[in-house]
PDB file of C-alpha atoms in Angstrom:
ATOM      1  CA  UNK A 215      -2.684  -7.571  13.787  1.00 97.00           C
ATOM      2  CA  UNK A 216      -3.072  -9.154  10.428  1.00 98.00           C
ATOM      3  CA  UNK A 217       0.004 -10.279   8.239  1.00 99.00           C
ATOM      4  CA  UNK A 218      -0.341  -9.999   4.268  1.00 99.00           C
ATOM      5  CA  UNK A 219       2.245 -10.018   1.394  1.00 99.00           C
ATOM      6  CA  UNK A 220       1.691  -8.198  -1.988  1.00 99.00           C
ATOM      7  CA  UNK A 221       1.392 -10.582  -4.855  1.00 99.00           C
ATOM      8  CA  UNK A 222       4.678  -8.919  -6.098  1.00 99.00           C
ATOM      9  CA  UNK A 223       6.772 -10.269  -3.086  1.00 99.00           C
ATOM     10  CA  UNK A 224       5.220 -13.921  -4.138  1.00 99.00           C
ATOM     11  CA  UNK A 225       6.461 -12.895  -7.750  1.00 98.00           C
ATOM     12  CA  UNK A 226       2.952 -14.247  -8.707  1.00 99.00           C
ATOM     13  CA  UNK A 227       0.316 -12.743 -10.794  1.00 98.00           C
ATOM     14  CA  UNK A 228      -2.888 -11.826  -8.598  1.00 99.00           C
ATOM     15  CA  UNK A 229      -4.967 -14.853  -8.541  1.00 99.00           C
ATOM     16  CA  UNK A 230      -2.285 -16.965  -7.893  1.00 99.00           C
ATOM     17  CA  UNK A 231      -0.755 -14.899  -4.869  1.00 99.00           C
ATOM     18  CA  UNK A 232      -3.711 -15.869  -3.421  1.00 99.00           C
ATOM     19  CA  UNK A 233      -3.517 -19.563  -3.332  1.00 99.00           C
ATOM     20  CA  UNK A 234       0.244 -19.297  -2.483  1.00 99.00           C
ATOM     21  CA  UNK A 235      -0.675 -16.840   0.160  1.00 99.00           C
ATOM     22  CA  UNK A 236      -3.139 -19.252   1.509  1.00 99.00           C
ATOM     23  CA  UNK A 237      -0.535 -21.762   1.379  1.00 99.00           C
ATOM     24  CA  UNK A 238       1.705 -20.135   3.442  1.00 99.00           C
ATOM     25  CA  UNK A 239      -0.570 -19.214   5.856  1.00 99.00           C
ATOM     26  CA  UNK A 240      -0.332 -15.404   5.219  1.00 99.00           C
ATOM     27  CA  UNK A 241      -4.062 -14.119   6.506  1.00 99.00           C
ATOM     28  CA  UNK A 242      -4.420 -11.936   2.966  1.00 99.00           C
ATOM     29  CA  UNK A 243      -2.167 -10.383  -0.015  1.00 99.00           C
ATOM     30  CA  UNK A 244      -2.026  -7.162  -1.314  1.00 99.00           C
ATOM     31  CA  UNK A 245      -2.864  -6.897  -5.255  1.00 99.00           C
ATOM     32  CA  UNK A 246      -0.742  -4.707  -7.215  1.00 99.00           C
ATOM     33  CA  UNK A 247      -2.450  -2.860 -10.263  1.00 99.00           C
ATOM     34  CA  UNK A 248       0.321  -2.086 -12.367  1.00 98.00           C
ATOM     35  CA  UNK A 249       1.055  -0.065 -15.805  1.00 98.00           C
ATOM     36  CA  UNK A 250      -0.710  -2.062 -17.837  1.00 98.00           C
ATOM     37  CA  UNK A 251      -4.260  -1.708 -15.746  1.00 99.00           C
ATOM     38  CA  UNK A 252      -6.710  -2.154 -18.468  1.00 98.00           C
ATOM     39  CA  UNK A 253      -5.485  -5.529 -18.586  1.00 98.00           C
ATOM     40  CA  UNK A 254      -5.072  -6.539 -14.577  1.00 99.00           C
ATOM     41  CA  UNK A 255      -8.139  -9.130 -13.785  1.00 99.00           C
ATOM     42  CA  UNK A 256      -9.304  -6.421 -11.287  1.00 99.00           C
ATOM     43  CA  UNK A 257      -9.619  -4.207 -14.065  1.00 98.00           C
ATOM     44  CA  UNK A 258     -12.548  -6.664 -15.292  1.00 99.00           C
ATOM     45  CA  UNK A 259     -15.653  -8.128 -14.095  1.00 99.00           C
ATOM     46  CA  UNK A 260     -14.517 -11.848 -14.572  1.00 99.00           C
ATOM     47  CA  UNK A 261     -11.169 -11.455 -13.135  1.00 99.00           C
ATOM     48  CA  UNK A 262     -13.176 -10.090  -9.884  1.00 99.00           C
ATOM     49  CA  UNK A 263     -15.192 -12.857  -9.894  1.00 99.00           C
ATOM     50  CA  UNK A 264     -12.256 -15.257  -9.858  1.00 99.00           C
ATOM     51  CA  UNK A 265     -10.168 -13.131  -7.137  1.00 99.00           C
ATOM     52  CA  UNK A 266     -13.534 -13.317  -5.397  1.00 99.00           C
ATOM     53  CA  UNK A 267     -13.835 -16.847  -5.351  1.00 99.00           C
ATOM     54  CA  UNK A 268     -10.208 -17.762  -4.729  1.00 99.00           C
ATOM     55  CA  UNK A 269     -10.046 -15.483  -1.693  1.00 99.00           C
ATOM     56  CA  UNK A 270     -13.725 -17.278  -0.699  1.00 99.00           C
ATOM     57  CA  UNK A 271     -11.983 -21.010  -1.199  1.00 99.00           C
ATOM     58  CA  UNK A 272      -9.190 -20.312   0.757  1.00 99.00           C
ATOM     59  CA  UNK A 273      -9.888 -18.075   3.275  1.00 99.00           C
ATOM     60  CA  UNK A 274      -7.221 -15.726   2.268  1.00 99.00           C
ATOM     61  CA  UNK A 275      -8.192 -12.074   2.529  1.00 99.00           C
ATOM     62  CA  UNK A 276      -7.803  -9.533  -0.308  1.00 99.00           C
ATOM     63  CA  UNK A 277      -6.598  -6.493   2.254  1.00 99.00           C
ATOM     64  CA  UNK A 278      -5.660  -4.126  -0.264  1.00 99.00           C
ATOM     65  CA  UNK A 279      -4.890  -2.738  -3.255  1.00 99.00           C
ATOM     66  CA  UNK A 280      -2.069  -0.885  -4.668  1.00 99.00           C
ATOM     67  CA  UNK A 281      -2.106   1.411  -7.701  1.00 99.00           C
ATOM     68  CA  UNK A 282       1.097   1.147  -8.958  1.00 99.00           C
ATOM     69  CA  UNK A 283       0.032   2.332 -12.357  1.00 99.00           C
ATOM     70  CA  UNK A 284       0.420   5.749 -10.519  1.00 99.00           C
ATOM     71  CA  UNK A 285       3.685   5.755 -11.288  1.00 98.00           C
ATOM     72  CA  UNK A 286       3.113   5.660 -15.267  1.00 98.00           C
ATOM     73  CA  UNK A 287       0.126   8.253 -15.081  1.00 99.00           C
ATOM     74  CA  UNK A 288       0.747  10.444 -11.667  1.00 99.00           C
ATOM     75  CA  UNK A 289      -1.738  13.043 -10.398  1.00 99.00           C
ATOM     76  CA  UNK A 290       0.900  15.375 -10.256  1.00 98.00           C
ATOM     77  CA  UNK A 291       1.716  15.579 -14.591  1.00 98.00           C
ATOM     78  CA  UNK A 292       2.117  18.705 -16.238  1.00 98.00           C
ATOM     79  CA  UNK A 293      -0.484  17.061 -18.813  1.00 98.00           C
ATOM     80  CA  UNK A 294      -4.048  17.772 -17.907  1.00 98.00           C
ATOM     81  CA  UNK A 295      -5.042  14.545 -19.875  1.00 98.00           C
ATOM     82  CA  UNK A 296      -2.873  12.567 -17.562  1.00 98.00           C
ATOM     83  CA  UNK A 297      -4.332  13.646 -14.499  1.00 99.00           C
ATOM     84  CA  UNK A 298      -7.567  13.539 -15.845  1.00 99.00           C
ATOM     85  CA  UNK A 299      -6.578   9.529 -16.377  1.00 99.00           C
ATOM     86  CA  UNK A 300      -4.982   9.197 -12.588  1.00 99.00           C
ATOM     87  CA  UNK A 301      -8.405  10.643 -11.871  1.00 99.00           C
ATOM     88  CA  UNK A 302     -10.259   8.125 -13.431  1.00 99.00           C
ATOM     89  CA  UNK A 303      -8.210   5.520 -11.821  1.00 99.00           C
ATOM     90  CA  UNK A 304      -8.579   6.555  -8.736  1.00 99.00           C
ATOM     91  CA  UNK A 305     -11.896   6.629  -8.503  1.00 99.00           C
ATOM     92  CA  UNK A 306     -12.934   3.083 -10.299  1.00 99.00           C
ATOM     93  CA  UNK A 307     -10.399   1.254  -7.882  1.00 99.00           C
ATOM     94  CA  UNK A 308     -12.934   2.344  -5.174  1.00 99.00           C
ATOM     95  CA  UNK A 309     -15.676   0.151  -6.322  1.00 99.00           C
ATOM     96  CA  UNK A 310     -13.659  -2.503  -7.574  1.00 99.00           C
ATOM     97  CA  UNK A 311     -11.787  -2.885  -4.094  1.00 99.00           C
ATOM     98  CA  UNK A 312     -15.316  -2.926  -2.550  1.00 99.00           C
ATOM     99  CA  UNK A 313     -15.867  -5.861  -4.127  1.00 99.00           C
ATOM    100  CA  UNK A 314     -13.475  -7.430  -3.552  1.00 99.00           C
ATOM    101  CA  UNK A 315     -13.540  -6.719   0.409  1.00 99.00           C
ATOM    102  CA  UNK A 316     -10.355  -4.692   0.355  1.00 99.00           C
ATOM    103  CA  UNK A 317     -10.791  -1.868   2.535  1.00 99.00           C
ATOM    104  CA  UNK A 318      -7.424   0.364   1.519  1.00 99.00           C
ATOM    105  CA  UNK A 319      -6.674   1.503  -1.742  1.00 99.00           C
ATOM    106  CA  UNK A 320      -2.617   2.299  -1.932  1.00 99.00           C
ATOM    107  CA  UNK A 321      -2.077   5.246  -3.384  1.00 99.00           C
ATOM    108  CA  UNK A 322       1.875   5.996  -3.640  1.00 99.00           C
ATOM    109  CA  UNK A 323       2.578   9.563  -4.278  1.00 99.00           C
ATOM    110  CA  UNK A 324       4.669   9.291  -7.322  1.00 98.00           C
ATOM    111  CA  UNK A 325       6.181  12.926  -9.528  1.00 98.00           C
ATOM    112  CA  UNK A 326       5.001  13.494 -12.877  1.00 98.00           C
ATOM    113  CA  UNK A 327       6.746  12.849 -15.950  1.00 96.00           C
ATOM    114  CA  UNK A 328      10.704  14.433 -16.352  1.00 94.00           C
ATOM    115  CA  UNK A 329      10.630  17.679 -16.160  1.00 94.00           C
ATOM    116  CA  UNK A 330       7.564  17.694 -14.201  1.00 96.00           C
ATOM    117  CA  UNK A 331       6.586  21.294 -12.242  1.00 96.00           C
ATOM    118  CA  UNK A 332       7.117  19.447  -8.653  1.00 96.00           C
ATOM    119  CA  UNK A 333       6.205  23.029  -6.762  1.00 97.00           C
ATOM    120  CA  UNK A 334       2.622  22.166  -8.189  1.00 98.00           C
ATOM    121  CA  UNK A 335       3.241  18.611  -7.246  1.00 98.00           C
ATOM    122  CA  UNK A 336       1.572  18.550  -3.685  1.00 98.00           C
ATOM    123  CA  UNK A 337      -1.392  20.856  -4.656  1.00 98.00           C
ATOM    124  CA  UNK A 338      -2.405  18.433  -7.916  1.00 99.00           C
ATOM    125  CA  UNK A 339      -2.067  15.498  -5.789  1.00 99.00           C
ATOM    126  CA  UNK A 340      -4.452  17.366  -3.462  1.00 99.00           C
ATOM    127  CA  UNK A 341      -7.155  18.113  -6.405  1.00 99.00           C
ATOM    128  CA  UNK A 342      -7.387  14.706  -7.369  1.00 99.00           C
ATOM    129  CA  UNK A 343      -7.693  13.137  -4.329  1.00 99.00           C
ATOM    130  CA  UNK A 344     -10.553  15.521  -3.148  1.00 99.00           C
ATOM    131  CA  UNK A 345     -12.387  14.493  -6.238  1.00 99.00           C
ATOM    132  CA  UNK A 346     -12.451  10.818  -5.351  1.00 99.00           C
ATOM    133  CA  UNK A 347     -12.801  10.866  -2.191  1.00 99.00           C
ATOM    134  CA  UNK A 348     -16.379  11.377  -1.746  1.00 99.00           C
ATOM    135  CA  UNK A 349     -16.372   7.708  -3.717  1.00 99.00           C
ATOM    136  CA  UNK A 350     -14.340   6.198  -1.618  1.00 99.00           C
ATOM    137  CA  UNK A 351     -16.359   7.265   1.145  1.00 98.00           C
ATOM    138  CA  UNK A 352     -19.612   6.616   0.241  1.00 99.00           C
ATOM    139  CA  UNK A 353     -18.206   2.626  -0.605  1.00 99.00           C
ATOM    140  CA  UNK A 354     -16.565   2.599   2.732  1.00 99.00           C
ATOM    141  CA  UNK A 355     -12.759   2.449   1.336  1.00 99.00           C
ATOM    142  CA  UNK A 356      -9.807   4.545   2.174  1.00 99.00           C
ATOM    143  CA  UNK A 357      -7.213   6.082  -0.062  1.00 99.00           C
ATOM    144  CA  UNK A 358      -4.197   5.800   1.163  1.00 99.00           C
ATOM    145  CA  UNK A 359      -1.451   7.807   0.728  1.00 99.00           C
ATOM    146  CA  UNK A 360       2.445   5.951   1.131  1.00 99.00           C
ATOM    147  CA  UNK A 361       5.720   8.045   1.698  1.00 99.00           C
ATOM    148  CA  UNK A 362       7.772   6.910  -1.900  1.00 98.00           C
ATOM    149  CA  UNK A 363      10.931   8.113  -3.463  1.00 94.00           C
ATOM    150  CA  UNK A 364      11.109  11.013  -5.965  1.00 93.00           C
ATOM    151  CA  UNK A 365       7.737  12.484  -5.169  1.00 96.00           C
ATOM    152  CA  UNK A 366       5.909  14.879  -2.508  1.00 98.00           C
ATOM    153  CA  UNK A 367       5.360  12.709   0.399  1.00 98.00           C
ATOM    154  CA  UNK A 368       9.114  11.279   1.597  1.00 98.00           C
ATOM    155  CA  UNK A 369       8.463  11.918   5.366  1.00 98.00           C
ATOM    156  CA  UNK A 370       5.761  12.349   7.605  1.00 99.00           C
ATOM    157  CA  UNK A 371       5.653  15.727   7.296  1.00 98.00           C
ATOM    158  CA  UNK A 372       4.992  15.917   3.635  1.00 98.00           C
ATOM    159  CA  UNK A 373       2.097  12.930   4.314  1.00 99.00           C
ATOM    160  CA  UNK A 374       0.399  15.784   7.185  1.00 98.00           C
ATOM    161  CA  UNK A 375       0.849  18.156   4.071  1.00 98.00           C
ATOM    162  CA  UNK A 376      -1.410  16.277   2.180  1.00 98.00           C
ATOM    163  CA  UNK A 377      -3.595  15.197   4.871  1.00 98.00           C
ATOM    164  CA  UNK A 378      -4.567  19.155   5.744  1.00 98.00           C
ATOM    165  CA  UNK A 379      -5.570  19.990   2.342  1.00 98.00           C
ATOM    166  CA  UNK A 380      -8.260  17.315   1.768  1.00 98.00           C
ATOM    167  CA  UNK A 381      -9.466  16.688   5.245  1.00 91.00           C
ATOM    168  CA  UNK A 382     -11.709  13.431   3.918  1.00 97.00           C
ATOM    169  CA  UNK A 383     -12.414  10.418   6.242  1.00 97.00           C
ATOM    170  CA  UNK A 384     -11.655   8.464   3.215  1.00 99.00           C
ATOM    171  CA  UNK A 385      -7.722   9.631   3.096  1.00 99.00           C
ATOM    172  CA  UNK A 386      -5.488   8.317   5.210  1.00 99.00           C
ATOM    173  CA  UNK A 387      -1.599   6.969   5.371  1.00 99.00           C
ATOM    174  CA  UNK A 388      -0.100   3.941   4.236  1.00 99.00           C
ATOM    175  CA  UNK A 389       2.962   3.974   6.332  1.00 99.00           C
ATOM    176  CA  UNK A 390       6.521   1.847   4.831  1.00 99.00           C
ATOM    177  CA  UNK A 391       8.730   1.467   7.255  1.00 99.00           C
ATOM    178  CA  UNK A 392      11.445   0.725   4.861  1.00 99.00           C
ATOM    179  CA  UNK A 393      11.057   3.751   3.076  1.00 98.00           C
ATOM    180  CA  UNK A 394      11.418   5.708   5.962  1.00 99.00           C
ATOM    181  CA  UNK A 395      14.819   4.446   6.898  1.00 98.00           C
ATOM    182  CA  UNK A 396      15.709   4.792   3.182  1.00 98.00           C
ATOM    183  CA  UNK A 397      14.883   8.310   3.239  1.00 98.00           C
ATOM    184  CA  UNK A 398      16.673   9.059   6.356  1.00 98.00           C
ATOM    185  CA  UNK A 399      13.701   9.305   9.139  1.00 98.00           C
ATOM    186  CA  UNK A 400      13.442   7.562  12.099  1.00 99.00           C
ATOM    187  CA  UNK A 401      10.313   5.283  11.375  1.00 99.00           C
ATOM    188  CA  UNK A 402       9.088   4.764  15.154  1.00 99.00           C
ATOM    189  CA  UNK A 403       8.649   8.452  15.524  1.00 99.00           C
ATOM    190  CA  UNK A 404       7.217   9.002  12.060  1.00 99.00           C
ATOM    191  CA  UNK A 405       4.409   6.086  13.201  1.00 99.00           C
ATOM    192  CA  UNK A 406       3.672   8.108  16.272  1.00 98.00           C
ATOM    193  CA  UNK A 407       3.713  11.810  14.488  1.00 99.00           C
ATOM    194  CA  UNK A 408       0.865   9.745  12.057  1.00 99.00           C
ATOM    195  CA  UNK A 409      -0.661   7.811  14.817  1.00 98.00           C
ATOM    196  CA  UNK A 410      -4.313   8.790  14.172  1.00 96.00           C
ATOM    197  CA  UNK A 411      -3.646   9.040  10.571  1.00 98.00           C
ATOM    198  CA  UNK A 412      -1.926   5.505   9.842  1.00 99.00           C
ATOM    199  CA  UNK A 413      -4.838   3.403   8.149  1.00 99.00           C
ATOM    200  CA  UNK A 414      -1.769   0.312   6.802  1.00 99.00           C
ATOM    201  CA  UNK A 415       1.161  -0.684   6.813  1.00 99.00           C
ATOM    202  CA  UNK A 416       3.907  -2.030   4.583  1.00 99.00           C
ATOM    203  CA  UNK A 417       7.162  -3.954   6.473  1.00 99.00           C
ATOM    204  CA  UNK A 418      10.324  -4.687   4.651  1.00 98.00           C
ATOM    205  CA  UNK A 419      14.200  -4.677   5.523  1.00 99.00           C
ATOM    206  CA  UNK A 420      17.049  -2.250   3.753  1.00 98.00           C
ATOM    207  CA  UNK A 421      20.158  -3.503   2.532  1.00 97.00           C
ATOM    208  CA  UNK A 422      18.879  -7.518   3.103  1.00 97.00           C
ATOM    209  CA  UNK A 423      16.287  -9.659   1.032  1.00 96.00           C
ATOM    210  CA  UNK A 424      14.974 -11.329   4.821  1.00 98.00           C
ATOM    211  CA  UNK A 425      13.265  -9.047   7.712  1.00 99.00           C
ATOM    212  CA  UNK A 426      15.684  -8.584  10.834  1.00 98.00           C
ATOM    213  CA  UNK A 427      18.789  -9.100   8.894  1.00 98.00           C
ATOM    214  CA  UNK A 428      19.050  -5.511   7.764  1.00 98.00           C
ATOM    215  CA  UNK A 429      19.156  -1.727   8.997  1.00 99.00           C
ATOM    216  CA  UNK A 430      15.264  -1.158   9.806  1.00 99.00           C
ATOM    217  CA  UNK A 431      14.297  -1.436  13.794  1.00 99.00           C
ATOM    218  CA  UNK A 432      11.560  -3.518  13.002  1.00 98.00           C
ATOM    219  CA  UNK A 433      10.843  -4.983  16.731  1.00 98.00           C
ATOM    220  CA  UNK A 434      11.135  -1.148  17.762  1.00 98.00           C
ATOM    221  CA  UNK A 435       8.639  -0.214  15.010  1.00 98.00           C
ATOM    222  CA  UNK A 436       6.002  -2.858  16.290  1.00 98.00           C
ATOM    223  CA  UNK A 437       6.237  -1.934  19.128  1.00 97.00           C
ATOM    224  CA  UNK A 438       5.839   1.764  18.502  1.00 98.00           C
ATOM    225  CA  UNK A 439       2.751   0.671  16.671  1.00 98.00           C
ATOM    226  CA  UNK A 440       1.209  -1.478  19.831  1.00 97.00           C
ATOM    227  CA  UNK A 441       2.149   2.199  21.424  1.00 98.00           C
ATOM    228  CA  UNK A 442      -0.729   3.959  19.195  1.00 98.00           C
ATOM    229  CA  UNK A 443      -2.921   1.275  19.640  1.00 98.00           C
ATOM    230  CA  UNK A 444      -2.146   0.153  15.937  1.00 98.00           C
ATOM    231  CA  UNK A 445      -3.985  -3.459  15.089  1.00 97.00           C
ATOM    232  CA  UNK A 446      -4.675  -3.618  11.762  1.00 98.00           C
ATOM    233  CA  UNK A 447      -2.634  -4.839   8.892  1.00 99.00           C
ATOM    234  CA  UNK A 448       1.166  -5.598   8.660  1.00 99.00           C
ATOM    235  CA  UNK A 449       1.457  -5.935   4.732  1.00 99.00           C
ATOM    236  CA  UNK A 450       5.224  -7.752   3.667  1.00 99.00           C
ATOM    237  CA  UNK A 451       6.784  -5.748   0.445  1.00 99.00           C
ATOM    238  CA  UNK A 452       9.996  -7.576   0.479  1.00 99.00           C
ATOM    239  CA  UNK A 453      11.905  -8.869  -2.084  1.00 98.00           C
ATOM    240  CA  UNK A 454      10.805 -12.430  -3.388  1.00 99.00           C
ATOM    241  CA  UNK A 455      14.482 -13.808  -4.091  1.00 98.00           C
ATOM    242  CA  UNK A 456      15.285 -16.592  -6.040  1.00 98.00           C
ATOM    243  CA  UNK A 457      12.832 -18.727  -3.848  1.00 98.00           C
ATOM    244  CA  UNK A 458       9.294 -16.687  -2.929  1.00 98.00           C
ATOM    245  CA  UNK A 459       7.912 -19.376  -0.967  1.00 98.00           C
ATOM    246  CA  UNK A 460      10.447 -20.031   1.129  1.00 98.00           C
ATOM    247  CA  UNK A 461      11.113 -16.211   1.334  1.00 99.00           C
ATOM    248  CA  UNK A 462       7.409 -15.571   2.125  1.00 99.00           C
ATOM    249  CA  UNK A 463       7.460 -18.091   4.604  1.00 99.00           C
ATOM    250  CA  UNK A 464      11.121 -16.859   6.810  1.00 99.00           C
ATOM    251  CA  UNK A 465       9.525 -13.429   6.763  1.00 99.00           C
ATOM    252  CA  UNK A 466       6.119 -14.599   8.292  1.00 99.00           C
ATOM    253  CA  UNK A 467       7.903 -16.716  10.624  1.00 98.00           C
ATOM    254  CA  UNK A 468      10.211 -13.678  11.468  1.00 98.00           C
ATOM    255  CA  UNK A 469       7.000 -11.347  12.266  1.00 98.00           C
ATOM    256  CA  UNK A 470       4.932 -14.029  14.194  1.00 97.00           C
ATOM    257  CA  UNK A 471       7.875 -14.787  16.444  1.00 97.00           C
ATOM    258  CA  UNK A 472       8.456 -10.797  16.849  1.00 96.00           C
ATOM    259  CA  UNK A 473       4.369 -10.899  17.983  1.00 92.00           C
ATOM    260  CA  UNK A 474       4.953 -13.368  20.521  1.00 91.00           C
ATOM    261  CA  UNK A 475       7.843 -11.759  22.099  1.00 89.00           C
ATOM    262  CA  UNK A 476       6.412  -8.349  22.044  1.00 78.00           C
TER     263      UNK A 476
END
């Protein structure tokens, strides 16, 4: 397996996470496309061709992306002009993460605005995802879908939910093991119920800043993905404290020791 850290966790801007993820010896970050998306580098041809080179130089990976603007402008609005917008989103991240090599697009399924119809919730997400996904085929990327607070797809069951209606080898889970435990599921048998499903996934503690200090069975949930023959990417979304670099570098040290005595 891989280890990578969203730029967030670095509490760096994009092209910097990857230097500092270099640095550390992380093997590639995770780039966050936030609210303000128009104006995220990725969002531009320039700012690709610096993430390009940087991740070139250094030999730090860019593994995936994360469209955390979802949150501002869901698929699953009451406004049709919204999800029209998520839409559009959805789809350009698909080229733009092919060229930047990132093979996963994160797609966290967030609720609309307040007041929000959330019995339409899992059938809009479905719509919108169907559309792109023929995009994100033909480039070779995969949407990923991530079990987050507040909207349709908590637990593993709500993820399969999703999963059935689009049926699209270019859809696929982003599993957070942290979220699990937050939302009151076991994550090891979660990993196994998505075992052919799971295309990433994000590690981070509860109730503690450093990994294996808090309430998440971490070793148990590597090992439950060596069990499903699991060997892609462990992406860190912990917190970057007061001091990211030495945070960045406990955590890695944490998970490489857990490899070597797993």
């Amino acid at each position: 397996m891989k280890i990578g850290i969203r730029n967030g966790s670095l509490g760096t801007d994009c092209l910097n996470a990857i230097r500092m993820g270099a640095q550390l010896g992380f093997d590639g970050v995770e780039l966050d496309i936030g609210a303000d998306y128009t104006g995220n580098p990725i969002w531009h041809d320039e700012g690709r061709r610096q993430l390009r080179e940087a991740a070139a130089d250094t030999g730090c990976e860019i593994s995936s992306l994360c469209l955390g603007v979802l949150w501002q402008i869901s698929p699953a609005s009451d406004k049709s002009e919204v999800r029209e917008e998520a839409l559009k989103i959805i789809t350009a991240s698909a080229a733009f993460a092919t060229e930047l090599g990132a093979k996963w697009i994160l797609l966290p399924i967030t609720p609309g605005e307040d007041g929000a119809n959330a019995d339409q919730a899992p059938q809009r997400w479905i719509e919108i995802v169907a559309q792109a996904a023929p995009v994100a085929e033909d480039l070779g990327v995969v949407y990923c879908l991530e079990n987050v607070g507040r909207g349709c797809g908590k637990s593993a069951d709500n993820l399969q939910t999703l999963l059935s209606g689009l049926d699209s080898p270019a859809v696929g889970v982003y599993y957070d093991v942290g979220n699990a435990v937050a939302f009151g599921h076991s994550p090891v048998g979660e990993i196994k119920q998505l075992a052919e499903a799971l295309e990433i996934v994000h590690i981070k503690d509860r109730e503690a800043d450093y990994l294996g200090e808090g309430v998440v069975p971490i070793p148990d949930c590597l090992k439950a993905l060596q069990d499903i023959g699991y060997d892609d990417w462990l992406v860190l979304e912990t917190p970057p404290t007061e001091d990211p670099v030495e945070a960045g570098s406990r955590n890695l040290e944490y998970l490489r020791d857990l490899f070597a005595t797993t």
